[in-house]
mmCIF file of C-alpha atoms in Angstrom:
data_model
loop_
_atom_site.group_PDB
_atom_site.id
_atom_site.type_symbol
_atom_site.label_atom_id
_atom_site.label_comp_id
_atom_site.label_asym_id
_atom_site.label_seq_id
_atom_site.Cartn_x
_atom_site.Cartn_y
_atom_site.Cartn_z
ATOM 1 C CA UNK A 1 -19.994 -8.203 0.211
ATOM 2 C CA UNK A 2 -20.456 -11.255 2.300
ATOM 3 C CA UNK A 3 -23.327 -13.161 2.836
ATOM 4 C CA UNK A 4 -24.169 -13.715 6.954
ATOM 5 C CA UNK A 5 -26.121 -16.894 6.467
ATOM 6 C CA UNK A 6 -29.327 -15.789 7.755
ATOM 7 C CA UNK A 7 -32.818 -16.614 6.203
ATOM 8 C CA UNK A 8 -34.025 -20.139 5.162
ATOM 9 C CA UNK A 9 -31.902 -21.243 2.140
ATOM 10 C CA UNK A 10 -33.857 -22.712 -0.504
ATOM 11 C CA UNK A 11 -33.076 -22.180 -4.631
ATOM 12 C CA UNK A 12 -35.588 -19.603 -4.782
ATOM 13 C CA UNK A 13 -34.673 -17.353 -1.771
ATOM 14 C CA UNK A 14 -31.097 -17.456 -2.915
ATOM 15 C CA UNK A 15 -32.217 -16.389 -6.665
ATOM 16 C CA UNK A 16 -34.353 -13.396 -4.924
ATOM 17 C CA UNK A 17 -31.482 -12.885 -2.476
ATOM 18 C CA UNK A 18 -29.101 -12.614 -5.464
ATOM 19 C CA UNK A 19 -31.193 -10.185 -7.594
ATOM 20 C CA UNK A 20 -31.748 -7.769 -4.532
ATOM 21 C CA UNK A 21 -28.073 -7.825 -3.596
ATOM 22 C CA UNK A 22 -26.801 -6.932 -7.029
ATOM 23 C CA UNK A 23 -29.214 -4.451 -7.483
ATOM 24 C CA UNK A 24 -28.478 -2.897 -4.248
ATOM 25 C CA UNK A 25 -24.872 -2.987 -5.254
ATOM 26 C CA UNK A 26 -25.480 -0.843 -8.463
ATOM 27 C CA UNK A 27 -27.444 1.509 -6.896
ATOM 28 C CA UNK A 28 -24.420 2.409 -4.551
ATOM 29 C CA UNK A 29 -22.581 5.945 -5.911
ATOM 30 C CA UNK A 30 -18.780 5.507 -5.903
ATOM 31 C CA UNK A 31 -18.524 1.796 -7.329
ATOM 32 C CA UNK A 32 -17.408 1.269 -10.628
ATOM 33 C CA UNK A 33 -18.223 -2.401 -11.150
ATOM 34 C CA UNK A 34 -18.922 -5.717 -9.989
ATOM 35 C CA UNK A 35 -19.018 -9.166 -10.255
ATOM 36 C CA UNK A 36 -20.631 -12.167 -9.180
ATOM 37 C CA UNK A 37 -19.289 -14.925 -6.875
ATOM 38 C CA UNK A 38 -20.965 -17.624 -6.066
ATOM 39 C CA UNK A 39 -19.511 -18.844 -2.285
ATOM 40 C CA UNK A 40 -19.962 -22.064 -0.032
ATOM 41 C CA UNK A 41 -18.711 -23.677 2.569
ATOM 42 C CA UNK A 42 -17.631 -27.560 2.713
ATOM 43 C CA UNK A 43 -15.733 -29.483 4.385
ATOM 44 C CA UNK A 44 -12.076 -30.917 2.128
ATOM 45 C CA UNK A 45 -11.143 -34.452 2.639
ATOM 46 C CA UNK A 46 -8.099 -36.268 1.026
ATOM 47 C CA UNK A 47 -8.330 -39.835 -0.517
ATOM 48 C CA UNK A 48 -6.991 -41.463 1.631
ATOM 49 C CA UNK A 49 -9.428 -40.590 4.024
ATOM 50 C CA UNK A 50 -7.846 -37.446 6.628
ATOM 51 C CA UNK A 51 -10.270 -34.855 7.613
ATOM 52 C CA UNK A 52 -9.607 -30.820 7.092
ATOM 53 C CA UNK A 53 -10.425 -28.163 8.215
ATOM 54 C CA UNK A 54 -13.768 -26.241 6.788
ATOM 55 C CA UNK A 55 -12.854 -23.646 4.290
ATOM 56 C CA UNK A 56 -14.648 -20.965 2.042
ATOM 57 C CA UNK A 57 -14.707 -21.744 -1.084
ATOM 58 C CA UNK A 58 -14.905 -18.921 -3.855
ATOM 59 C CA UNK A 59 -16.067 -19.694 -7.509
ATOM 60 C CA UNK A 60 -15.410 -16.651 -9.448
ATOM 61 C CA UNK A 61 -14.311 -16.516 -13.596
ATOM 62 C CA UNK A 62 -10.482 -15.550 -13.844
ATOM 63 C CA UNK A 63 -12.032 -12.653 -16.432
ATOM 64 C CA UNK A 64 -14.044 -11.503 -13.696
ATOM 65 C CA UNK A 65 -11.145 -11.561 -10.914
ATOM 66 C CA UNK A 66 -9.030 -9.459 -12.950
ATOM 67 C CA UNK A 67 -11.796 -6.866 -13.760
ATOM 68 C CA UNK A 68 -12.774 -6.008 -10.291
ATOM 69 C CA UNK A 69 -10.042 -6.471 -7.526
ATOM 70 C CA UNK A 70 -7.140 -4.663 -7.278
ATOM 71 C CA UNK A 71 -4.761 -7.592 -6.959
ATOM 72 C CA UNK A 72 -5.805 -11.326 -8.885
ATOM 73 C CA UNK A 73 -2.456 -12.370 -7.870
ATOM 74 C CA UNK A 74 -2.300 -15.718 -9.822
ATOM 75 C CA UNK A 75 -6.454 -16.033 -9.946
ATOM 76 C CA UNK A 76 -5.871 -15.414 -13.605
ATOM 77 C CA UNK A 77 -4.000 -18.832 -14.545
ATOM 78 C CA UNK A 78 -7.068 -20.207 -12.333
ATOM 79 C CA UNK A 79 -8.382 -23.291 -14.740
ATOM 80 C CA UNK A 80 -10.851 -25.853 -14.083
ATOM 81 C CA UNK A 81 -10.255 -28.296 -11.441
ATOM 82 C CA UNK A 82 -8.082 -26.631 -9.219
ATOM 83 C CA UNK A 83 -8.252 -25.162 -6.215
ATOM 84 C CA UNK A 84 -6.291 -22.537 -5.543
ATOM 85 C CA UNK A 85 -5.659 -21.218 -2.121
ATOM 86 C CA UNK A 86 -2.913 -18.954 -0.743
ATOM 87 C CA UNK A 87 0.109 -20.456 2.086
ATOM 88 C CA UNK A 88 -2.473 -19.148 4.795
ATOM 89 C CA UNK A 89 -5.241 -20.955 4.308
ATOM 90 C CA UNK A 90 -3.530 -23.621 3.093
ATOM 91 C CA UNK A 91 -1.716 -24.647 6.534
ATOM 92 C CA UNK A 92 -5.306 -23.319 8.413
ATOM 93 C CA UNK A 93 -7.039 -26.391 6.558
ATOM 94 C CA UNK A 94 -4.218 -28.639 6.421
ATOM 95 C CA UNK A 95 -3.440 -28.958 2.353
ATOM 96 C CA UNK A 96 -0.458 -29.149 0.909
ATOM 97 C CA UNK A 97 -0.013 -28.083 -3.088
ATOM 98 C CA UNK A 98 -0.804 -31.086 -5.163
ATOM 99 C CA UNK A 99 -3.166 -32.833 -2.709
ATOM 100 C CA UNK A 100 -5.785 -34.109 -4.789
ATOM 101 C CA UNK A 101 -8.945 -33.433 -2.516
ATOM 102 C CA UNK A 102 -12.639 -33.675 -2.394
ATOM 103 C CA UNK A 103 -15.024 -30.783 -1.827
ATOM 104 C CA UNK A 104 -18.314 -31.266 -0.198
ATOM 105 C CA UNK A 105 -21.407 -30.636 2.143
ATOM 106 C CA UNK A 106 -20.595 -32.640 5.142
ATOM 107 C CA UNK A 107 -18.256 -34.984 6.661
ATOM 108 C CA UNK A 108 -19.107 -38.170 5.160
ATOM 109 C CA UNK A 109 -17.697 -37.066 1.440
ATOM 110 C CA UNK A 110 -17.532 -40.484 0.255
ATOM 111 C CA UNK A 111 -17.490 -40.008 -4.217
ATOM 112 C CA UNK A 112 -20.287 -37.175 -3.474
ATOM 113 C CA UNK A 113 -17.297 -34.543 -2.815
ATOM 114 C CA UNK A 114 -16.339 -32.398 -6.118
ATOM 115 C CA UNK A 115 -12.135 -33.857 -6.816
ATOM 116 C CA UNK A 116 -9.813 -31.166 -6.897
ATOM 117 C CA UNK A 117 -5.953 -30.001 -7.266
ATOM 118 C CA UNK A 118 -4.493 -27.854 -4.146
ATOM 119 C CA UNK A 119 -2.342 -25.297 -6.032
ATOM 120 C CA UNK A 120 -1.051 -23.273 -3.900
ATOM 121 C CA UNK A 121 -0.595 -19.633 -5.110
ATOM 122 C CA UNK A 122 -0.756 -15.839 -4.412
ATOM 123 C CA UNK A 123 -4.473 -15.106 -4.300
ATOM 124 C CA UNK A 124 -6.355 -12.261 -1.952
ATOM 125 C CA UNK A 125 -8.075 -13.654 1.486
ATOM 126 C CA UNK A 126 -8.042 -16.690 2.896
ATOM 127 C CA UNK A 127 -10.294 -18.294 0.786
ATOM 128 C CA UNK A 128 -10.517 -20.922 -1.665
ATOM 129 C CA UNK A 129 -10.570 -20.585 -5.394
ATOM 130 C CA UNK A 130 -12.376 -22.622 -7.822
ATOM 131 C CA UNK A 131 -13.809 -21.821 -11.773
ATOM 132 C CA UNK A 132 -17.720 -21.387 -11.923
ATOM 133 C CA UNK A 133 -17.898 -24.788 -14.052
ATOM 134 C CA UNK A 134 -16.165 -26.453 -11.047
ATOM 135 C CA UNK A 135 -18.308 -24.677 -8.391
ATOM 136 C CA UNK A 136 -21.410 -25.676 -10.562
ATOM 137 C CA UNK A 137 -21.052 -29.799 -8.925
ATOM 138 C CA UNK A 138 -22.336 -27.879 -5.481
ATOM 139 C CA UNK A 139 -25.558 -26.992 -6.711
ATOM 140 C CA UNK A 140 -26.703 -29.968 -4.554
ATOM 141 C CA UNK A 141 -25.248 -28.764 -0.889
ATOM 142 C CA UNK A 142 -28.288 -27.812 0.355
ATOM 143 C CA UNK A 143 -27.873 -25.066 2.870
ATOM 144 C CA UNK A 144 -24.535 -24.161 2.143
ATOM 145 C CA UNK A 145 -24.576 -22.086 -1.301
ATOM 146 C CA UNK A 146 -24.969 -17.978 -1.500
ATOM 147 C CA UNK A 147 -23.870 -15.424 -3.844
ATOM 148 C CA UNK A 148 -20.808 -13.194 -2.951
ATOM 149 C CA UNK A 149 -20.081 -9.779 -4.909
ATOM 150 C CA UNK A 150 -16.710 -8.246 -5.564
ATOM 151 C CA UNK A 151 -16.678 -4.529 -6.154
ATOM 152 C CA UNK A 152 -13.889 -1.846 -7.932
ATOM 153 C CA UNK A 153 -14.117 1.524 -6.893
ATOM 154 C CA UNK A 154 -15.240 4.299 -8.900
ATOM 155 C CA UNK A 155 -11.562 6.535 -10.002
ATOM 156 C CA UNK A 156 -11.378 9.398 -7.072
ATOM 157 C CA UNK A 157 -14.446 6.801 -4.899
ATOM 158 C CA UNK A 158 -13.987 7.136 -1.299
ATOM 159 C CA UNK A 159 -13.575 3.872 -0.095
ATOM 160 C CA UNK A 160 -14.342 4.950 3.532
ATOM 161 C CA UNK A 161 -18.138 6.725 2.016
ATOM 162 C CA UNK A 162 -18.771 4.359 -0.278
ATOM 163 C CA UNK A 163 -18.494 1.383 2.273
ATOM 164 C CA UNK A 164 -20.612 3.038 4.656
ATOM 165 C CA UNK A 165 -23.257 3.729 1.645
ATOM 166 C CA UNK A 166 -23.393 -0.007 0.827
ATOM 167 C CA UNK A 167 -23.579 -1.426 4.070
ATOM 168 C CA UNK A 168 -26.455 1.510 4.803
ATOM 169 C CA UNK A 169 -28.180 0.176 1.496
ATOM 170 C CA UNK A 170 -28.163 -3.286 2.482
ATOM 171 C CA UNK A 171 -29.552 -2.570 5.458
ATOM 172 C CA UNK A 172 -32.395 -0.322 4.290
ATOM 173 C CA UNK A 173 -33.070 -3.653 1.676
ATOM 174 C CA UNK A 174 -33.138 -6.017 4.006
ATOM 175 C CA UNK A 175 -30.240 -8.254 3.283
ATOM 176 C CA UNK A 176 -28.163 -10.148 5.911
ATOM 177 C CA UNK A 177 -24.651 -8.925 4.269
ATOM 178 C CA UNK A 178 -21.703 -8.248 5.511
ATOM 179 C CA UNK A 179 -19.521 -5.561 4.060
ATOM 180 C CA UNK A 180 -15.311 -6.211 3.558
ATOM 181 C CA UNK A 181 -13.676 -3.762 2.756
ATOM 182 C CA UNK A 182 -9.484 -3.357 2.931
ATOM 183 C CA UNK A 183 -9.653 -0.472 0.623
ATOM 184 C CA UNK A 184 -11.873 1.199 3.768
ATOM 185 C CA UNK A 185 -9.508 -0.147 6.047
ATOM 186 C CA UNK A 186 -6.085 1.220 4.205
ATOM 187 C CA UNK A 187 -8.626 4.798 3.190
ATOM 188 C CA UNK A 188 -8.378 4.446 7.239
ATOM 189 C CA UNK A 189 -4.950 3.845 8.196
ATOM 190 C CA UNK A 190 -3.746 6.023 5.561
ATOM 191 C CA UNK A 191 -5.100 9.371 7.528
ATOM 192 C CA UNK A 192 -4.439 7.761 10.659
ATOM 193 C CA UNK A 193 -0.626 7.806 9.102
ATOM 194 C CA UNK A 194 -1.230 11.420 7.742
ATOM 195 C CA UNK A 195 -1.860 12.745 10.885
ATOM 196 C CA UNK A 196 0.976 11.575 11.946
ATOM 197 C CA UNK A 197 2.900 12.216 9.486
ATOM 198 C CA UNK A 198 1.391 15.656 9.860
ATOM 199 C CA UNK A 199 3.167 15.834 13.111
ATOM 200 C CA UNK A 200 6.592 14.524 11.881
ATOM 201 C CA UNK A 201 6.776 16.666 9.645
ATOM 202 C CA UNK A 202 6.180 19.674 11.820
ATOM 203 C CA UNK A 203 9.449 18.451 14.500
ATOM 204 C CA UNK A 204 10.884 18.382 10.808
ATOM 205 C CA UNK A 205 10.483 22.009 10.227
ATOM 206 C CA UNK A 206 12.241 22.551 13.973
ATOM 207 C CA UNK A 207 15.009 20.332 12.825
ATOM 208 C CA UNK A 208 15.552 22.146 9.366
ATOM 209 C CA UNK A 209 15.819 25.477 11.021
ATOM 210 C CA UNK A 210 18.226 23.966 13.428
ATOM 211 C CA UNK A 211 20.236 22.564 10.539
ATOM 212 C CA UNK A 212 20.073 25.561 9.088
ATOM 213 C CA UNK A 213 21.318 27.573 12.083
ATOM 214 C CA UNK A 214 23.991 24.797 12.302
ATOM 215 C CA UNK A 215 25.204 25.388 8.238
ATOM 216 C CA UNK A 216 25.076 29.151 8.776
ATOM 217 C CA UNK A 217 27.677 29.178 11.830
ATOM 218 C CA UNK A 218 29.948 25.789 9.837
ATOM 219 C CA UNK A 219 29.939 28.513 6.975
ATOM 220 C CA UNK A 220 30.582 31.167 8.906
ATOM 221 C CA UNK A 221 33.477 29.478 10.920
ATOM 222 C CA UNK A 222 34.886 28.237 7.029
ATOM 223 C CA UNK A 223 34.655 32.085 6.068
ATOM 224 C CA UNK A 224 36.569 33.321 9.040
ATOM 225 C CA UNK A 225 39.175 30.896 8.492
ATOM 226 C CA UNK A 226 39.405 30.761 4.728
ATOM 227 C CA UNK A 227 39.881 35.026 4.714
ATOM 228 C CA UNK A 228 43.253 35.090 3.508
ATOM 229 C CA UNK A 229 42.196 32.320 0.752
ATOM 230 C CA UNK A 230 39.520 34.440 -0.388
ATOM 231 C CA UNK A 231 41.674 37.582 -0.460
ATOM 232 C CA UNK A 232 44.129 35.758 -2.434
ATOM 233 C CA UNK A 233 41.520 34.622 -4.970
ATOM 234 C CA UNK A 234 39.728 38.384 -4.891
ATOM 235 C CA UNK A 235 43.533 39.575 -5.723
ATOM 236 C CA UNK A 236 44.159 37.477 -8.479
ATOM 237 C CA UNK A 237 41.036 38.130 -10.151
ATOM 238 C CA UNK A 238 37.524 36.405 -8.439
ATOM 239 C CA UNK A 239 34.617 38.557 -8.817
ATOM 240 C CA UNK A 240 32.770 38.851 -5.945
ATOM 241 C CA UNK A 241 29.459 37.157 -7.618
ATOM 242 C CA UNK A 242 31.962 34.131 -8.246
ATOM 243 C CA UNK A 243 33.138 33.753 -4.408
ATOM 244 C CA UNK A 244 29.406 33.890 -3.089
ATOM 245 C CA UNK A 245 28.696 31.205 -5.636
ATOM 246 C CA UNK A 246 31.600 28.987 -4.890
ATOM 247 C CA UNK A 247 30.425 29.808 -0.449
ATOM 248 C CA UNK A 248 26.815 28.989 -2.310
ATOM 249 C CA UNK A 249 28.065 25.123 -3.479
ATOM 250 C CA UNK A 250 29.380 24.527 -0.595
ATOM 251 C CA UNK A 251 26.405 25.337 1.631
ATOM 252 C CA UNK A 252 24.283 22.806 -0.963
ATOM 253 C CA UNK A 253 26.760 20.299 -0.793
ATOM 254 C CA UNK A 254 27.385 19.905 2.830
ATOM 255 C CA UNK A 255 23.105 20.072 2.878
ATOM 256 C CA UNK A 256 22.533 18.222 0.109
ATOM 257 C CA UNK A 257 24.830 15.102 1.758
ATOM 258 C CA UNK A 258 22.729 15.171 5.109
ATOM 259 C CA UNK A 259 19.732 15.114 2.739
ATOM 260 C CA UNK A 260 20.650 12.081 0.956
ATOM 261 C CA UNK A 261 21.799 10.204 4.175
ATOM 262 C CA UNK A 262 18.498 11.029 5.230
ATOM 263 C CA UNK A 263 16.389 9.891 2.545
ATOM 264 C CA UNK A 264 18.415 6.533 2.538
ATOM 265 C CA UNK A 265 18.253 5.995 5.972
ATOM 266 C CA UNK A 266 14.256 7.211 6.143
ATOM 267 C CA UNK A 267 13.543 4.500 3.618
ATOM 268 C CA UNK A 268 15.404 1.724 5.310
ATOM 269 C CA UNK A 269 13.643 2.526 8.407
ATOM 270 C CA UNK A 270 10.346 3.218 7.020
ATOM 271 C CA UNK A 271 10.509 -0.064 4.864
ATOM 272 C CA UNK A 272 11.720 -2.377 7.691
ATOM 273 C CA UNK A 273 8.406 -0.417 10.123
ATOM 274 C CA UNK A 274 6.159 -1.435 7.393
ATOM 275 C CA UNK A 275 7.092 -4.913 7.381
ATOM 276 C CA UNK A 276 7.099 -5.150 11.325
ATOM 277 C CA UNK A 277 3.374 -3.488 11.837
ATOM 278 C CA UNK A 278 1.957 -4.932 8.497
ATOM 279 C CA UNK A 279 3.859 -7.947 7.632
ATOM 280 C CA UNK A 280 1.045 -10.258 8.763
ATOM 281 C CA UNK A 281 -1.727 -7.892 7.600
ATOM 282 C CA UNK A 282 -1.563 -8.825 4.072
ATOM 283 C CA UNK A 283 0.027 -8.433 0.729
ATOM 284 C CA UNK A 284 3.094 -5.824 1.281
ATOM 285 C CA UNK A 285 4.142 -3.602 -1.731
ATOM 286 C CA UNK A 286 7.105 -1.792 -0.794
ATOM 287 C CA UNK A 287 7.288 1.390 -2.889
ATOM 288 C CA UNK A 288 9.616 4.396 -3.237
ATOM 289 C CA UNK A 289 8.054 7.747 -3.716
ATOM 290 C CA UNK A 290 9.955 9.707 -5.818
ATOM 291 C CA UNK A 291 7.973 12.301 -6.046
ATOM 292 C CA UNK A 292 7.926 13.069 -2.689
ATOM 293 C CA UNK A 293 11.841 12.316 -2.246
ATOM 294 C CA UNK A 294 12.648 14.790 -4.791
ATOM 295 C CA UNK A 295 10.396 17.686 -2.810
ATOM 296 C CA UNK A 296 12.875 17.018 0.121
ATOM 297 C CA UNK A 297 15.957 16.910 -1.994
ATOM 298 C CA UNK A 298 14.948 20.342 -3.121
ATOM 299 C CA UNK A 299 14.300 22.014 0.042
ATOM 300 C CA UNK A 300 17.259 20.797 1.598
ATOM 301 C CA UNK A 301 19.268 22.002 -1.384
ATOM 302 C CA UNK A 302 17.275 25.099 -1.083
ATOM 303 C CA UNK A 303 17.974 25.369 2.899
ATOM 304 C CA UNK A 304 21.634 24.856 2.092
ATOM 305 C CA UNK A 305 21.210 27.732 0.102
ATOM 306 C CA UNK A 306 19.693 30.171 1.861
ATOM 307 C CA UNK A 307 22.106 29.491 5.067
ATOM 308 C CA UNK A 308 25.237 30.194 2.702
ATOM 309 C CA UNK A 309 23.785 34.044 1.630
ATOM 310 C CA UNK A 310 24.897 35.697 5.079
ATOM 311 C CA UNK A 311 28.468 34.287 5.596
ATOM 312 C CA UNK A 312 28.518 34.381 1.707
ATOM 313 C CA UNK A 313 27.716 38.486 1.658
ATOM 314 C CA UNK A 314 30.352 38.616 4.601
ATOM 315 C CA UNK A 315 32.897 37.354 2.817
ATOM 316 C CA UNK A 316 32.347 39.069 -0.310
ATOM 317 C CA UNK A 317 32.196 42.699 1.451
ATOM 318 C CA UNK A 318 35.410 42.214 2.966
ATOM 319 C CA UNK A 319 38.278 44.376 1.085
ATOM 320 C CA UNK A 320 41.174 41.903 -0.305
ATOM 321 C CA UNK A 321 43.671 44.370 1.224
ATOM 322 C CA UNK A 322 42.017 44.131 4.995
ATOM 323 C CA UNK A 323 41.841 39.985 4.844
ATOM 324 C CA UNK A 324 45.240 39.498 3.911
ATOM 325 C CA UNK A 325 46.576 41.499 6.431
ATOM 326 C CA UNK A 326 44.667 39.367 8.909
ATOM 327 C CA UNK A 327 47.126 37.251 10.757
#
């Protein structure tokens, strides 16, 4: 939650800004917890005198950072002093990790601006990072000081509802504040992705009966070819249980190698699709779901199966005496 800068901006409207907002925030079903951030923006100027960019600066406990987002990155190491700001933002306000800088209200910084340590690190947004006792030294930039919350979801919350429920509560209270909320966004994309995943996975169907179909008549072809081999075996003592178990492993295994080319190939291509449409996004955690992997293994072990019972039943009603007279 993100304030809009709206409203005259004096100590006491930002104390009764700050107790409406947070209890706005509580009052929202679906989130968990919160915490405090008090936010600014300043302009950063070196020593020796360059000018950067503006940049949002953050001031938020490393406690707090690790209670309520999903990902501190390296906000917990966060000490006083520092500022710590990810590669992004960095090369948007022209720092470079080490720069000793100064943080202040306007462009004439002069020894007014707060000295600080560019670090730069994995941290969420583009933002700047700074310790409360650090962001206290901007209690004098009039006009540019307002209180940011960061909110965890309530276990089974819907990020989609419950960002729509705060944004309707700030509203109905008044309050110039912006919701943010990637959880929303990925709650978003995610059924966007089921859909069409929903659709994938329907061609797959067509595409496992087809492979089916496919191991059926390669069975049924190995059967017709194999008859004197399976006579001999029959004659020498192979129950007919045992040959439509052996026609049964080899209907798995032939299934069970297109399944594993699959899944290998599915997450290469899957992995490499992620990083092309949502490289620049954000943060990218690539993940295998196992789970999900072993579902498929199983069907297509099961599929293997089930196309290996006809030719299987063939084979094993076939008299020994009529297959090796086959020529």
């Amino acid at each position: 939650v993100v304030p809009m800068g709206t409203g005259p901006d004096t100590a006491a409207n930002r104390a009764a800004r700050r107790d409406r907002l947070t209890q706005t925030v509580r009052s929202v079903d679906g989130i968990a917890q919160f915490a405090e951030a008090n936010t600014a923006i300043g302009l950063l100027s070196s020593d020796s005198g360059s000018q950067a960019e503006d940049l949002d600066v953050v001031g938020i406990s490393p406690a707090d950072a690790v209670r309520v987002l999903r990902d501190p990155g390296e906000l917990p190491s966060l000490t006083s002093g520092i500022l710590m700001v990810n590669a992004q933002a960095a090369t948007w306000s022209g720092l470079h990790s080490g720069d000793l800088t100064r943080f202040g209200a306007d462009a004439s910084l002069g020894r007014a601006g707060i000295p600080l340590t560019v670090r730069i690190a994995d941290v969420p947004e583009d933002y700047g990072y700074v310790t409360p006792d650090a962001f206290a030294a901007l209690s004098g930039a009039s006009g540019l000081l307002d209180t940011e919350i960061f909110a965890a979801l309530a276990p089974g919350a819907s990020a989609l509802r419950t960002s729509t429920a705060l944004s309707t509560a700030l509203d109905d209270a008044g309050l110039a504040y912006n919701v943010l909320a990637p959880a929303a966004d990925r709650e978003q994309y995610g059924q966007v992705i089921d859909t069409i995943l929903a659709v994938i996975i329907g061609l797959l169907a067509v595409a496992v009966i087809i492979a089916l179909i496919g191991v059926a008549n390669t069975l049924s072809l190995s059967v017709l070819e194999r008859r004197r081999e399976s006579a001999t075996l029959r004659a020498i003592g192979l129950r007919r249980r045992q040959l439509r178990s052996m026609l049964a492993v080899e209907g798995m295994f032939i299934s069970g190698i297109g399944t594993v080319l699959g899944i290998i190939l599915g997450l290469a291509y899957g992995w490499l699709g992620s990083l092309v449409v949502l490289g620049a996004v954000g943060h990218r955690e690539l993940l295998v779901p196992w789970a999900n992997l072993a579902i498929i293994l199983l069907v297509g072990l099961a599929a293997g199966l089930l196309a290996s019972i006809l030719p299987a039943r063939s084979a094993a009603r076939t008299p020994p005496v009529a297959a090796l007279a086959v020529e």
